[in-house]
Amino acid sequence: MLHLAAGTDERWGQWALEHMDAILLDHAHCEKKAASTALSMIFRYPDRPQLMMPMSALAREELEHFEQVVALIRRRGGEFVRQEPSPYAARLMAATRKHEPGRLLDILLCCSLIEARSCERMQLIAGALAERGGDAPGHELHELYGLYNGLLVSEARHHATYVELARGCVQIDEAELQGRLAELAAHEASVIEAAPREQPRMHN
Ligand SMILES: [Fe+2]
Ligand SMILES: [Fe+2]
C-alpha cells in the first residue's frame, strides 16, 4: 500500500515514453539523490543506531539503481549530464517541522512518500511499455520494461522501510503516525499537482 493521497493520471505513462531520454536522465538524478538522502541520514542522526544499517543498505541499493539507469542511458547513446533539480523534493520537504523529534518523523515520512510516488510513476511507465509490447522478450522496448518493472518493486519496499523506520525511531502512537502521514500525503499531492509540466521529469 503506497499511502498516496492522489493518483497520477494513467496517461502520464505514455507521455513519459514520448520523452524517454529526458525521463531517464531525471530518473538517474533521482536515484543519485535517493542515495545521498539515505547517506545524509547517517550523518545527521548518528545518535539513532536503528537508522544506521537500513540507511547504509538503502544508499548502496540506490547507487546500484543509479548505475543501472546510467548504463541504460549510455546504451541508448546518451550520457549522464548535469541537470537543474526538479522542485518536487524541496517543496515536499518544506513541510517538515524544524524541531526534533517531529523533524525526524517528517523527514522519514516525506522520504516514504517520494519512494511511493516514484514507485507509482515507474508502474505507469512499465504499464505503458507493456501496452506497446515491451513486456515480450526480444521486443525493442523490453530492456526498458525490465528496468522499470524491476525497480518499482524496490521502490515499493523502500516506501515501507521508511514508514517502518518512522515507527521504530519516534515514540508516537499509530493513530498519530497515520494522521501525520495522511497530512504529508495531502501536501505531496498538492506539490505534484502544481509541478511544472513543460519539462518531462519523474515527478512533473
Ligand atoms: Fe531507487
Ligand atoms: Fe528507492
mmCIF file with all atom_site columns, C-alpha atoms and ligand atoms in Angstrom:
data_model
loop_
_atom_site.group_PDB
_atom_site.id
_atom_site.type_symbol
_atom_site.label_atom_id
_atom_site.label_alt_id
_atom_site.label_comp_id
_atom_site.label_asym_id
_atom_site.label_entity_id
_atom_site.label_seq_id
_atom_site.pdbx_PDB_ins_code
_atom_site.Cartn_x
_atom_site.Cartn_y
_atom_site.Cartn_z
_atom_site.occupancy
_atom_site.B_iso_or_equiv
_atom_site.pdbx_formal_charge
_atom_site.auth_seq_id
_atom_site.auth_comp_id
_atom_site.auth_asym_id
_atom_site.auth_atom_id
_atom_site.pdbx_PDB_model_num
ATOM   1   C  CA . MET A 1 1   ? 0.000  0.000   0.000   1.00 0.00 ? 1   MET A CA 1
ATOM   2   C  CA . LEU A 1 2   ? 1.540  3.269   -1.132  1.00 0.00 ? 2   LEU A CA 1
ATOM   3   C  CA . HIS A 1 3   ? -0.269 5.864   1.073   1.00 0.00 ? 3   HIS A CA 1
ATOM   4   C  CA . LEU A 1 4   ? -0.523 8.421   -1.764  1.00 0.00 ? 4   LEU A CA 1
ATOM   5   C  CA . ALA A 1 5   ? -3.362 10.953  -1.387  1.00 0.00 ? 5   ALA A CA 1
ATOM   6   C  CA . ALA A 1 6   ? -3.935 11.314  -5.145  1.00 0.00 ? 6   ALA A CA 1
ATOM   7   C  CA . GLY A 1 7   ? -3.062 9.032   -8.036  1.00 0.00 ? 7   GLY A CA 1
ATOM   8   C  CA . THR A 1 8   ? -1.411 10.163  -11.277 1.00 0.00 ? 8   THR A CA 1
ATOM   9   C  CA . ASP A 1 9   ? -3.463 10.247  -14.484 1.00 0.00 ? 9   ASP A CA 1
ATOM   10  C  CA . GLU A 1 10  ? -2.897 6.927   -16.318 1.00 0.00 ? 10  GLU A CA 1
ATOM   11  C  CA . ARG A 1 11  ? -1.905 8.825   -19.486 1.00 0.00 ? 11  ARG A CA 1
ATOM   12  C  CA . TRP A 1 12  ? 1.247  10.036  -17.738 1.00 0.00 ? 12  TRP A CA 1
ATOM   13  C  CA . GLY A 1 13  ? 2.985  6.754   -18.658 1.00 0.00 ? 13  GLY A CA 1
ATOM   14  C  CA . GLN A 1 14  ? 2.510  7.216   -22.404 1.00 0.00 ? 14  GLN A CA 1
ATOM   15  C  CA . TRP A 1 15  ? 3.583  10.886  -22.102 1.00 0.00 ? 15  TRP A CA 1
ATOM   16  C  CA . ALA A 1 16  ? 6.733  9.752   -20.302 1.00 0.00 ? 16  ALA A CA 1
ATOM   17  C  CA . LEU A 1 17  ? 7.519  7.286   -23.132 1.00 0.00 ? 17  LEU A CA 1
ATOM   18  C  CA . GLU A 1 18  ? 7.384  10.152  -25.625 1.00 0.00 ? 18  GLU A CA 1
ATOM   19  C  CA . HIS A 1 19  ? 10.177 11.838  -23.615 1.00 0.00 ? 19  HIS A CA 1
ATOM   20  C  CA . MET A 1 20  ? 12.102 8.773   -22.521 1.00 0.00 ? 20  MET A CA 1
ATOM   21  C  CA . ASP A 1 21  ? 15.610 10.262  -22.825 1.00 0.00 ? 21  ASP A CA 1
ATOM   22  C  CA . ALA A 1 22  ? 14.684 13.199  -20.571 1.00 0.00 ? 22  ALA A CA 1
ATOM   23  C  CA . ILE A 1 23  ? 12.844 10.911  -18.135 1.00 0.00 ? 23  ILE A CA 1
ATOM   24  C  CA . LEU A 1 24  ? 15.827 8.545   -17.923 1.00 0.00 ? 24  LEU A CA 1
ATOM   25  C  CA . LEU A 1 25  ? 18.211 11.430  -17.217 1.00 0.00 ? 25  LEU A CA 1
ATOM   26  C  CA . ASP A 1 26  ? 15.918 12.755  -14.486 1.00 0.00 ? 26  ASP A CA 1
ATOM   27  C  CA . HIS A 1 27  ? 15.485 9.233   -13.146 1.00 0.00 ? 27  HIS A CA 1
ATOM   28  C  CA . ALA A 1 28  ? 19.268 8.827   -12.837 1.00 0.00 ? 28  ALA A CA 1
ATOM   29  C  CA . HIS A 1 29  ? 19.384 12.079  -10.845 1.00 0.00 ? 29  HIS A CA 1
ATOM   30  C  CA . CYS A 1 30  ? 16.548 10.818  -8.607  1.00 0.00 ? 30  CYS A CA 1
ATOM   31  C  CA . GLU A 1 31  ? 18.444 7.596   -7.804  1.00 0.00 ? 31  GLU A CA 1
ATOM   32  C  CA . LYS A 1 32  ? 21.575 9.619   -7.026  1.00 0.00 ? 32  LYS A CA 1
ATOM   33  C  CA . LYS A 1 33  ? 19.522 11.901  -4.753  1.00 0.00 ? 33  LYS A CA 1
ATOM   34  C  CA . ALA A 1 34  ? 17.882 8.929   -3.032  1.00 0.00 ? 34  ALA A CA 1
ATOM   35  C  CA . ALA A 1 35  ? 21.344 7.501   -2.242  1.00 0.00 ? 35  ALA A CA 1
ATOM   36  C  CA . SER A 1 36  ? 22.562 10.863  -0.979  1.00 0.00 ? 36  SER A CA 1
ATOM   37  C  CA . THR A 1 37  ? 19.459 11.364  1.215   1.00 0.00 ? 37  THR A CA 1
ATOM   38  C  CA . ALA A 1 38  ? 19.961 7.943   2.841   1.00 0.00 ? 38  ALA A CA 1
ATOM   39  C  CA . LEU A 1 39  ? 23.642 8.738   3.471   1.00 0.00 ? 39  LEU A CA 1
ATOM   40  C  CA . SER A 1 40  ? 22.757 12.168  4.870   1.00 0.00 ? 40  SER A CA 1
ATOM   41  C  CA . MET A 1 41  ? 20.551 10.488  7.498   1.00 0.00 ? 41  MET A CA 1
ATOM   42  C  CA . ILE A 1 42  ? 23.645 8.665   8.811   1.00 0.00 ? 42  ILE A CA 1
ATOM   43  C  CA . PHE A 1 43  ? 25.469 11.989  9.128   1.00 0.00 ? 43  PHE A CA 1
ATOM   44  C  CA . ARG A 1 44  ? 22.511 13.850  10.599  1.00 0.00 ? 44  ARG A CA 1
ATOM   45  C  CA . TYR A 1 45  ? 21.384 11.207  13.126  1.00 0.00 ? 45  TYR A CA 1
ATOM   46  C  CA . PRO A 1 46  ? 24.463 9.350   14.432  1.00 0.00 ? 46  PRO A CA 1
ATOM   47  C  CA . ASP A 1 47  ? 22.602 9.112   17.778  1.00 0.00 ? 47  ASP A CA 1
ATOM   48  C  CA . ARG A 1 48  ? 19.902 6.918   16.186  1.00 0.00 ? 48  ARG A CA 1
ATOM   49  C  CA . PRO A 1 49  ? 21.538 3.473   15.910  1.00 0.00 ? 49  PRO A CA 1
ATOM   50  C  CA . GLN A 1 50  ? 18.401 1.910   14.391  1.00 0.00 ? 50  GLN A CA 1
ATOM   51  C  CA . LEU A 1 51  ? 18.868 4.117   11.294  1.00 0.00 ? 51  LEU A CA 1
ATOM   52  C  CA . MET A 1 52  ? 22.480 3.189   10.519  1.00 0.00 ? 52  MET A CA 1
ATOM   53  C  CA . MET A 1 53  ? 22.238 -0.226  8.835   1.00 0.00 ? 53  MET A CA 1
ATOM   54  C  CA . PRO A 1 54  ? 18.970 0.378   6.925   1.00 0.00 ? 54  PRO A CA 1
ATOM   55  C  CA . MET A 1 55  ? 20.182 3.749   5.617   1.00 0.00 ? 55  MET A CA 1
ATOM   56  C  CA . SER A 1 56  ? 23.576 2.346   4.644   1.00 0.00 ? 56  SER A CA 1
ATOM   57  C  CA . ALA A 1 57  ? 21.948 -0.567  2.795   1.00 0.00 ? 57  ALA A CA 1
ATOM   58  C  CA . LEU A 1 58  ? 19.487 1.784   1.135   1.00 0.00 ? 58  LEU A CA 1
ATOM   59  C  CA . ALA A 1 59  ? 22.239 4.172   -0.009  1.00 0.00 ? 59  ALA A CA 1
ATOM   60  C  CA . ARG A 1 60  ? 24.065 1.237   -1.630  1.00 0.00 ? 60  ARG A CA 1
ATOM   61  C  CA . GLU A 1 61  ? 20.928 -0.056  -3.311  1.00 0.00 ? 61  GLU A CA 1
ATOM   62  C  CA . GLU A 1 62  ? 20.023 3.393   -4.668  1.00 0.00 ? 62  GLU A CA 1
ATOM   63  C  CA . LEU A 1 63  ? 23.561 3.769   -6.040  1.00 0.00 ? 63  LEU A CA 1
ATOM   64  C  CA . GLU A 1 64  ? 23.114 0.428   -7.813  1.00 0.00 ? 64  GLU A CA 1
ATOM   65  C  CA . HIS A 1 65  ? 19.902 1.766   -9.333  1.00 0.00 ? 65  HIS A CA 1
ATOM   66  C  CA . PHE A 1 66  ? 21.820 4.901   -10.361 1.00 0.00 ? 66  PHE A CA 1
ATOM   67  C  CA . GLU A 1 67  ? 24.405 2.714   -12.105 1.00 0.00 ? 67  GLU A CA 1
ATOM   68  C  CA . GLN A 1 68  ? 21.696 0.678   -13.873 1.00 0.00 ? 68  GLN A CA 1
ATOM   69  C  CA . VAL A 1 69  ? 19.979 3.805   -15.193 1.00 0.00 ? 69  VAL A CA 1
ATOM   70  C  CA . VAL A 1 70  ? 23.230 5.468   -16.290 1.00 0.00 ? 70  VAL A CA 1
ATOM   71  C  CA . ALA A 1 71  ? 24.294 2.257   -18.074 1.00 0.00 ? 71  ALA A CA 1
ATOM   72  C  CA . LEU A 1 72  ? 20.987 2.211   -19.957 1.00 0.00 ? 72  LEU A CA 1
ATOM   73  C  CA . ILE A 1 73  ? 21.299 5.890   -20.891 1.00 0.00 ? 73  ILE A CA 1
ATOM   74  C  CA . ARG A 1 74  ? 24.734 5.081   -22.358 1.00 0.00 ? 74  ARG A CA 1
ATOM   75  C  CA . ARG A 1 75  ? 23.469 2.042   -24.265 1.00 0.00 ? 75  ARG A CA 1
ATOM   76  C  CA . ARG A 1 76  ? 20.904 4.378   -25.824 1.00 0.00 ? 76  ARG A CA 1
ATOM   77  C  CA . GLY A 1 77  ? 23.751 6.651   -26.966 1.00 0.00 ? 77  GLY A CA 1
ATOM   78  C  CA . GLY A 1 78  ? 23.236 9.309   -24.310 1.00 0.00 ? 78  GLY A CA 1
ATOM   79  C  CA . GLU A 1 79  ? 25.235 10.461  -21.301 1.00 0.00 ? 79  GLU A CA 1
ATOM   80  C  CA . PHE A 1 80  ? 24.532 11.367  -17.695 1.00 0.00 ? 80  PHE A CA 1
ATOM   81  C  CA . VAL A 1 81  ? 24.830 15.155  -17.502 1.00 0.00 ? 81  VAL A CA 1
ATOM   82  C  CA . ARG A 1 82  ? 24.116 17.907  -15.002 1.00 0.00 ? 82  ARG A CA 1
ATOM   83  C  CA . GLN A 1 83  ? 20.509 18.939  -14.691 1.00 0.00 ? 83  GLN A CA 1
ATOM   84  C  CA . GLU A 1 84  ? 18.595 21.638  -12.857 1.00 0.00 ? 84  GLU A CA 1
ATOM   85  C  CA . PRO A 1 85  ? 16.919 19.825  -9.926  1.00 0.00 ? 85  PRO A CA 1
ATOM   86  C  CA . SER A 1 86  ? 13.166 19.385  -10.072 1.00 0.00 ? 86  SER A CA 1
ATOM   87  C  CA . PRO A 1 87  ? 11.442 21.489  -7.345  1.00 0.00 ? 87  PRO A CA 1
ATOM   88  C  CA . TYR A 1 88  ? 9.400  18.468  -6.183  1.00 0.00 ? 88  TYR A CA 1
ATOM   89  C  CA . ALA A 1 89  ? 11.548 17.160  -3.315  1.00 0.00 ? 89  ALA A CA 1
ATOM   90  C  CA . ALA A 1 90  ? 12.435 20.603  -1.915  1.00 0.00 ? 90  ALA A CA 1
ATOM   91  C  CA . ARG A 1 91  ? 8.780  21.683  -1.937  1.00 0.00 ? 91  ARG A CA 1
ATOM   92  C  CA . LEU A 1 92  ? 7.726  18.455  -0.275  1.00 0.00 ? 92  LEU A CA 1
ATOM   93  C  CA . MET A 1 93  ? 10.450 18.702  2.383   1.00 0.00 ? 93  MET A CA 1
ATOM   94  C  CA . ALA A 1 94  ? 9.448  22.314  3.117   1.00 0.00 ? 94  ALA A CA 1
ATOM   95  C  CA . ALA A 1 95  ? 6.607  20.818  5.199   1.00 0.00 ? 95  ALA A CA 1
ATOM   96  C  CA . THR A 1 96  ? 8.966  19.092  7.651   1.00 0.00 ? 96  THR A CA 1
ATOM   97  C  CA . ARG A 1 97  ? 8.924  20.539  11.165  1.00 0.00 ? 97  ARG A CA 1
ATOM   98  C  CA . LYS A 1 98  ? 12.024 22.322  12.476  1.00 0.00 ? 98  LYS A CA 1
ATOM   99  C  CA . HIS A 1 99  ? 12.274 20.682  15.898  1.00 0.00 ? 99  HIS A CA 1
ATOM   100 C  CA . GLU A 1 100 ? 13.009 17.124  16.952  1.00 0.00 ? 100 GLU A CA 1
ATOM   101 C  CA . PRO A 1 101 ? 11.573 14.573  17.141  1.00 0.00 ? 101 PRO A CA 1
ATOM   102 C  CA . GLY A 1 102 ? 8.921  15.952  14.743  1.00 0.00 ? 102 GLY A CA 1
ATOM   103 C  CA . ARG A 1 103 ? 11.636 16.744  12.233  1.00 0.00 ? 103 ARG A CA 1
ATOM   104 C  CA . LEU A 1 104 ? 12.935 13.180  12.062  1.00 0.00 ? 104 LEU A CA 1
ATOM   105 C  CA . LEU A 1 105 ? 9.418  11.771  11.825  1.00 0.00 ? 105 LEU A CA 1
ATOM   106 C  CA . ASP A 1 106 ? 8.523  14.179  8.996   1.00 0.00 ? 106 ASP A CA 1
ATOM   107 C  CA . ILE A 1 107 ? 11.733 13.517  7.037   1.00 0.00 ? 107 ILE A CA 1
ATOM   108 C  CA . LEU A 1 108 ? 11.185 9.752   7.198   1.00 0.00 ? 108 LEU A CA 1
ATOM   109 C  CA . LEU A 1 109 ? 7.537  10.095  6.145   1.00 0.00 ? 109 LEU A CA 1
ATOM   110 C  CA . CYS A 1 110 ? 8.382  12.503  3.300   1.00 0.00 ? 110 CYS A CA 1
ATOM   111 C  CA . CYS A 1 111 ? 11.054 10.069  2.090   1.00 0.00 ? 111 CYS A CA 1
ATOM   112 C  CA . SER A 1 112 ? 8.440  7.300   2.186   1.00 0.00 ? 112 SER A CA 1
ATOM   113 C  CA . LEU A 1 113 ? 6.128  9.436   0.028   1.00 0.00 ? 113 LEU A CA 1
ATOM   114 C  CA . ILE A 1 114 ? 8.887  10.163  -2.509  1.00 0.00 ? 114 ILE A CA 1
ATOM   115 C  CA . GLU A 1 115 ? 9.524  6.417   -2.769  1.00 0.00 ? 115 GLU A CA 1
ATOM   116 C  CA . ALA A 1 116 ? 5.784  5.780   -3.136  1.00 0.00 ? 116 ALA A CA 1
ATOM   117 C  CA . ARG A 1 117 ? 5.386  8.376   -5.891  1.00 0.00 ? 117 ARG A CA 1
ATOM   118 C  CA . SER A 1 118 ? 8.456  7.070   -7.707  1.00 0.00 ? 118 SER A CA 1
ATOM   119 C  CA . CYS A 1 119 ? 7.050  3.557   -7.487  1.00 0.00 ? 119 CYS A CA 1
ATOM   120 C  CA . GLU A 1 120 ? 3.685  4.724   -8.851  1.00 0.00 ? 120 GLU A CA 1
ATOM   121 C  CA . ARG A 1 121 ? 5.340  6.554   -11.768 1.00 0.00 ? 121 ARG A CA 1
ATOM   122 C  CA . MET A 1 122 ? 7.508  3.522   -12.565 1.00 0.00 ? 122 MET A CA 1
ATOM   123 C  CA . GLN A 1 123 ? 4.370  1.366   -12.588 1.00 0.00 ? 123 GLN A CA 1
ATOM   124 C  CA . LEU A 1 124 ? 2.837  3.763   -15.132 1.00 0.00 ? 124 LEU A CA 1
ATOM   125 C  CA . ILE A 1 125 ? 5.956  3.633   -17.309 1.00 0.00 ? 125 ILE A CA 1
ATOM   126 C  CA . ALA A 1 126 ? 6.111  -0.177  -17.124 1.00 0.00 ? 126 ALA A CA 1
ATOM   127 C  CA . GLY A 1 127 ? 2.380  -0.351  -17.940 1.00 0.00 ? 127 GLY A CA 1
ATOM   128 C  CA . ALA A 1 128 ? 2.778  1.988   -20.925 1.00 0.00 ? 128 ALA A CA 1
ATOM   129 C  CA . LEU A 1 129 ? 5.729  -0.103  -22.170 1.00 0.00 ? 129 LEU A CA 1
ATOM   130 C  CA . ALA A 1 130 ? 3.688  -3.297  -21.815 1.00 0.00 ? 130 ALA A CA 1
ATOM   131 C  CA . GLU A 1 131 ? 0.878  -1.693  -23.852 1.00 0.00 ? 131 GLU A CA 1
ATOM   132 C  CA . ARG A 1 132 ? 3.413  -1.223  -26.650 1.00 0.00 ? 132 ARG A CA 1
ATOM   133 C  CA . GLY A 1 133 ? 4.549  -4.841  -26.417 1.00 0.00 ? 133 GLY A CA 1
ATOM   134 C  CA . GLY A 1 134 ? 7.652  -4.189  -24.310 1.00 0.00 ? 134 GLY A CA 1
ATOM   135 C  CA . ASP A 1 135 ? 6.815  -6.978  -21.863 1.00 0.00 ? 135 ASP A CA 1
ATOM   136 C  CA . ALA A 1 136 ? 7.600  -9.556  -24.569 1.00 0.00 ? 136 ALA A CA 1
ATOM   137 C  CA . PRO A 1 137 ? 11.216 -10.825 -24.503 1.00 0.00 ? 137 PRO A CA 1
ATOM   138 C  CA . GLY A 1 138 ? 13.095 -9.737  -27.617 1.00 0.00 ? 138 GLY A CA 1
ATOM   139 C  CA . HIS A 1 139 ? 10.937 -6.635  -28.154 1.00 0.00 ? 139 HIS A CA 1
ATOM   140 C  CA . GLU A 1 140 ? 12.970 -3.436  -28.671 1.00 0.00 ? 140 GLU A CA 1
ATOM   141 C  CA . LEU A 1 141 ? 11.345 -1.928  -25.558 1.00 0.00 ? 141 LEU A CA 1
ATOM   142 C  CA . HIS A 1 142 ? 11.974 -4.988  -23.402 1.00 0.00 ? 142 HIS A CA 1
ATOM   143 C  CA . GLU A 1 143 ? 15.159 -3.670  -21.822 1.00 0.00 ? 143 GLU A CA 1
ATOM   144 C  CA . LEU A 1 144 ? 13.379 -0.509  -20.653 1.00 0.00 ? 144 LEU A CA 1
ATOM   145 C  CA . TYR A 1 145 ? 10.439 -2.571  -19.455 1.00 0.00 ? 145 TYR A CA 1
ATOM   146 C  CA . GLY A 1 146 ? 12.772 -4.850  -17.485 1.00 0.00 ? 146 GLY A CA 1
ATOM   147 C  CA . LEU A 1 147 ? 14.420 -1.858  -15.822 1.00 0.00 ? 147 LEU A CA 1
ATOM   148 C  CA . TYR A 1 148 ? 11.162 -0.275  -14.668 1.00 0.00 ? 148 TYR A CA 1
ATOM   149 C  CA . ASN A 1 149 ? 9.417  -3.491  -13.784 1.00 0.00 ? 149 ASN A CA 1
ATOM   150 C  CA . GLY A 1 150 ? 12.392 -4.439  -11.622 1.00 0.00 ? 150 GLY A CA 1
ATOM   151 C  CA . LEU A 1 151 ? 12.901 -1.071  -9.942  1.00 0.00 ? 151 LEU A CA 1
ATOM   152 C  CA . LEU A 1 152 ? 9.292  -0.440  -8.984  1.00 0.00 ? 152 LEU A CA 1
ATOM   153 C  CA . VAL A 1 153 ? 9.398  -3.445  -6.643  1.00 0.00 ? 153 VAL A CA 1
ATOM   154 C  CA . SER A 1 154 ? 12.403 -1.947  -4.830  1.00 0.00 ? 154 SER A CA 1
ATOM   155 C  CA . GLU A 1 155 ? 10.760 1.459   -4.528  1.00 0.00 ? 155 GLU A CA 1
ATOM   156 C  CA . ALA A 1 156 ? 7.609  -0.080  -3.016  1.00 0.00 ? 156 ALA A CA 1
ATOM   157 C  CA . ARG A 1 157 ? 9.824  -1.829  -0.465  1.00 0.00 ? 157 ARG A CA 1
ATOM   158 C  CA . HIS A 1 158 ? 11.691 1.429   0.276   1.00 0.00 ? 158 HIS A CA 1
ATOM   159 C  CA . HIS A 1 159 ? 8.381  3.171   0.887   1.00 0.00 ? 159 HIS A CA 1
ATOM   160 C  CA . ALA A 1 160 ? 7.516  0.545   3.516   1.00 0.00 ? 160 ALA A CA 1
ATOM   161 C  CA . THR A 1 161 ? 11.038 0.694   5.017   1.00 0.00 ? 161 THR A CA 1
ATOM   162 C  CA . TYR A 1 162 ? 10.782 4.438   5.676   1.00 0.00 ? 162 TYR A CA 1
ATOM   163 C  CA . VAL A 1 163 ? 7.344  4.084   7.318   1.00 0.00 ? 163 VAL A CA 1
ATOM   164 C  CA . GLU A 1 164 ? 8.693  1.225   9.436   1.00 0.00 ? 164 GLU A CA 1
ATOM   165 C  CA . LEU A 1 165 ? 11.718 3.329   10.474  1.00 0.00 ? 165 LEU A CA 1
ATOM   166 C  CA . ALA A 1 166 ? 9.391  6.184   11.428  1.00 0.00 ? 166 ALA A CA 1
ATOM   167 C  CA . ARG A 1 167 ? 7.540  3.739   13.714  1.00 0.00 ? 167 ARG A CA 1
ATOM   168 C  CA . GLY A 1 168 ? 10.771 2.493   15.242  1.00 0.00 ? 168 GLY A CA 1
ATOM   169 C  CA . CYS A 1 169 ? 12.570 5.826   15.695  1.00 0.00 ? 169 CYS A CA 1
ATOM   170 C  CA . VAL A 1 170 ? 9.916  8.144   17.061  1.00 0.00 ? 170 VAL A CA 1
ATOM   171 C  CA . GLN A 1 171 ? 7.731  7.448   20.059  1.00 0.00 ? 171 GLN A CA 1
ATOM   172 C  CA . ILE A 1 172 ? 4.299  8.106   18.665  1.00 0.00 ? 172 ILE A CA 1
ATOM   173 C  CA . ASP A 1 173 ? 1.109  6.097   18.682  1.00 0.00 ? 173 ASP A CA 1
ATOM   174 C  CA . GLU A 1 174 ? -0.066 4.508   15.458  1.00 0.00 ? 174 GLU A CA 1
ATOM   175 C  CA . ALA A 1 175 ? -3.091 6.805   15.006  1.00 0.00 ? 175 ALA A CA 1
ATOM   176 C  CA . GLU A 1 176 ? -0.871 9.877   15.328  1.00 0.00 ? 176 GLU A CA 1
ATOM   177 C  CA . LEU A 1 177 ? 1.635  8.443   12.866  1.00 0.00 ? 177 LEU A CA 1
ATOM   178 C  CA . GLN A 1 178 ? -1.110 7.633   10.353  1.00 0.00 ? 178 GLN A CA 1
ATOM   179 C  CA . GLY A 1 179 ? -2.561 11.124  10.846  1.00 0.00 ? 179 GLY A CA 1
ATOM   180 C  CA . ARG A 1 180 ? 0.760  12.815  10.121  1.00 0.00 ? 180 ARG A CA 1
ATOM   181 C  CA . LEU A 1 181 ? 1.358  10.526  7.132   1.00 0.00 ? 181 LEU A CA 1
ATOM   182 C  CA . ALA A 1 182 ? -2.064 11.491  5.722   1.00 0.00 ? 182 ALA A CA 1
ATOM   183 C  CA . GLU A 1 183 ? -1.297 15.226  6.216   1.00 0.00 ? 183 GLU A CA 1
ATOM   184 C  CA . LEU A 1 184 ? 2.051  14.927  4.454   1.00 0.00 ? 184 LEU A CA 1
ATOM   185 C  CA . ALA A 1 185 ? 0.487  12.788  1.704   1.00 0.00 ? 185 ALA A CA 1
ATOM   186 C  CA . ALA A 1 186 ? -2.070 15.552  1.066   1.00 0.00 ? 186 ALA A CA 1
ATOM   187 C  CA . HIS A 1 187 ? 0.797  18.063  0.881   1.00 0.00 ? 187 HIS A CA 1
ATOM   188 C  CA . GLU A 1 188 ? 2.698  15.771  -1.513  1.00 0.00 ? 188 GLU A CA 1
ATOM   189 C  CA . ALA A 1 189 ? -0.376 15.502  -3.747  1.00 0.00 ? 189 ALA A CA 1
ATOM   190 C  CA . SER A 1 190 ? -0.632 19.316  -3.910  1.00 0.00 ? 190 SER A CA 1
ATOM   191 C  CA . VAL A 1 191 ? 3.095  19.632  -4.718  1.00 0.00 ? 191 VAL A CA 1
ATOM   192 C  CA . ILE A 1 192 ? 2.892  17.134  -7.575  1.00 0.00 ? 192 ILE A CA 1
ATOM   193 C  CA . GLU A 1 193 ? -0.318 18.728  -8.855  1.00 0.00 ? 193 GLU A CA 1
ATOM   194 C  CA . ALA A 1 194 ? 1.412  22.140  -9.033  1.00 0.00 ? 194 ALA A CA 1
ATOM   195 C  CA . ALA A 1 195 ? 4.619  20.791  -10.643 1.00 0.00 ? 195 ALA A CA 1
ATOM   196 C  CA . PRO A 1 196 ? 5.615  22.468  -13.919 1.00 0.00 ? 196 PRO A CA 1
ATOM   197 C  CA . ARG A 1 197 ? 4.565  20.246  -16.846 1.00 0.00 ? 197 ARG A CA 1
ATOM   198 C  CA . GLU A 1 198 ? 6.872  21.667  -19.520 1.00 0.00 ? 198 GLU A CA 1
ATOM   199 C  CA . GLN A 1 199 ? 9.894  19.580  -18.587 1.00 0.00 ? 199 GLN A CA 1
ATOM   200 C  CA . PRO A 1 200 ? 9.494  15.816  -18.615 1.00 0.00 ? 200 PRO A CA 1
ATOM   201 C  CA . ARG A 1 201 ? 10.536 14.652  -15.155 1.00 0.00 ? 201 ARG A CA 1
ATOM   202 C  CA . MET A 1 202 ? 9.725  11.677  -12.937 1.00 0.00 ? 202 MET A CA 1
ATOM   203 C  CA . HIS A 1 203 ? 7.825  13.984  -10.584 1.00 0.00 ? 203 HIS A CA 1
ATOM   204 C  CA . ASN A 1 204 ? 6.317  16.517  -13.049 1.00 0.00 ? 204 ASN A CA 1
HETATM 205 FE FE . FE  B 2 .   ? 15.859 3.537   -6.394  1.00 0.00 ? 1   FE  B FE 1
HETATM 206 FE FE . FE  B 2 .   ? 14.176 3.999   -3.542  1.00 0.00 ? 2   FE  B FE 1
#
